[in-house]
């Protein structure tokens, strides 16, 4: 193992091993973006669960607390958070489907993996916008 690239490290036992590749070594591609966004989506879903707990707490504390919570949820900030949580939900569904297919050894060739990743990256945003357009168009949500 030569040290021509300067990317090796000597382990405590004396063996030379290659360093792990850093982000700057890799060329960005859609499957990498889909993987990173899926992890961010999982974190966002955890944060979103706090809002669900807040809703349940407001429900348990009585009508006044619930009215305050629904007023906050109906505000522009609340609608923005609701839109974000909708995108997170669609992302979990589409990325989960992508992972399910990959676990079944489907879509592992480069062309299909790129297509599934494109769907998982852009699909949640498109579906979220369409969903909220439908909510506003049917009068279920208003500013």
CSV table of C-alpha atoms in Angstrom, one decimal, residues 2-78:
chain,number,residue,atom,x,y,z
A,2,UNK,CA,1.8,3.1,-1.2
A,3,UNK,CA,1.3,6.5,0.2
A,4,UNK,CA,1.3,8.2,-3.2
A,5,UNK,CA,-2.0,10.2,-2.5
A,6,UNK,CA,-1.3,11.2,1.1
A,7,UNK,CA,-4.7,9.7,2.0
A,8,UNK,CA,-3.5,7.0,4.3
A,9,UNK,CA,-3.3,6.9,8.1
A,10,UNK,CA,-1.2,4.6,10.3
A,11,UNK,CA,-3.5,2.7,12.8
A,12,UNK,CA,-2.4,2.1,16.4
A,13,UNK,CA,-1.5,-1.5,15.4
A,14,UNK,CA,0.9,-0.2,12.7
A,15,UNK,CA,-1.2,-1.0,9.7
A,16,UNK,CA,-1.7,1.7,7.0
A,17,UNK,CA,-5.3,2.1,6.0
A,18,UNK,CA,-6.9,4.6,3.6
A,19,UNK,CA,-8.7,7.6,5.1
A,20,UNK,CA,-12.4,7.7,4.7
A,21,UNK,CA,-13.4,9.7,1.6
A,22,UNK,CA,-14.6,13.2,2.5
A,23,UNK,CA,-17.5,15.1,0.9
A,24,UNK,CA,-15.1,17.1,-1.2
A,25,UNK,CA,-13.8,13.9,-2.8
A,26,UNK,CA,-17.2,12.8,-4.1
A,27,UNK,CA,-19.0,14.3,-7.1
A,28,UNK,CA,-22.5,15.3,-6.1
A,29,UNK,CA,-25.2,13.2,-7.7
A,30,UNK,CA,-29.0,12.8,-7.2
A,31,UNK,CA,-28.8,9.5,-5.2
A,32,UNK,CA,-26.5,11.2,-2.7
A,33,UNK,CA,-28.9,14.2,-2.4
A,34,UNK,CA,-31.9,11.8,-1.9
A,35,UNK,CA,-30.0,9.9,0.9
A,36,UNK,CA,-29.1,13.1,2.7
A,37,UNK,CA,-32.5,14.6,2.3
A,38,UNK,CA,-34.1,11.4,3.6
A,39,UNK,CA,-32.1,11.7,6.8
A,40,UNK,CA,-33.0,15.3,7.1
A,41,UNK,CA,-36.7,14.3,6.6
A,42,UNK,CA,-36.5,11.9,9.5
A,43,UNK,CA,-35.1,14.6,11.8
A,44,UNK,CA,-37.9,17.0,10.6
A,45,UNK,CA,-40.5,14.3,11.3
A,46,UNK,CA,-39.2,14.1,14.9
A,47,UNK,CA,-39.5,17.9,15.2
A,48,UNK,CA,-43.0,17.7,13.7
A,49,UNK,CA,-44.0,15.2,16.4
A,50,UNK,CA,-43.5,18.1,18.9
A,51,UNK,CA,-46.3,19.9,17.2
A,52,UNK,CA,-48.6,16.9,17.4
A,53,UNK,CA,-47.8,16.7,21.1
A,54,UNK,CA,-48.6,20.4,21.4
A,55,UNK,CA,-51.9,19.8,19.7
A,56,UNK,CA,-52.8,17.0,22.0
A,57,UNK,CA,-51.7,19.0,25.1
A,58,UNK,CA,-53.9,21.9,23.9
A,59,UNK,CA,-56.8,19.5,23.5
A,60,UNK,CA,-56.2,18.2,27.0
A,61,UNK,CA,-55.9,21.6,28.6
A,62,UNK,CA,-59.4,22.7,27.5
A,63,UNK,CA,-61.2,24.9,25.0
A,64,UNK,CA,-59.2,28.1,25.6
A,65,UNK,CA,-55.9,26.4,25.1
A,66,UNK,CA,-57.2,24.6,22.0
A,67,UNK,CA,-58.5,27.8,20.6
A,68,UNK,CA,-55.1,29.4,21.1
A,69,UNK,CA,-53.4,26.5,19.4
A,70,UNK,CA,-55.7,26.5,16.4
A,71,UNK,CA,-55.3,30.3,16.1
A,72,UNK,CA,-51.5,29.8,16.0
A,73,UNK,CA,-51.9,27.0,13.5
A,74,UNK,CA,-54.1,29.2,11.2
A,75,UNK,CA,-51.5,32.0,11.2
A,76,UNK,CA,-49.1,32.4,8.3
A,77,UNK,CA,-46.3,30.9,10.4
A,78,UNK,CA,-48.6,28.0,11.3
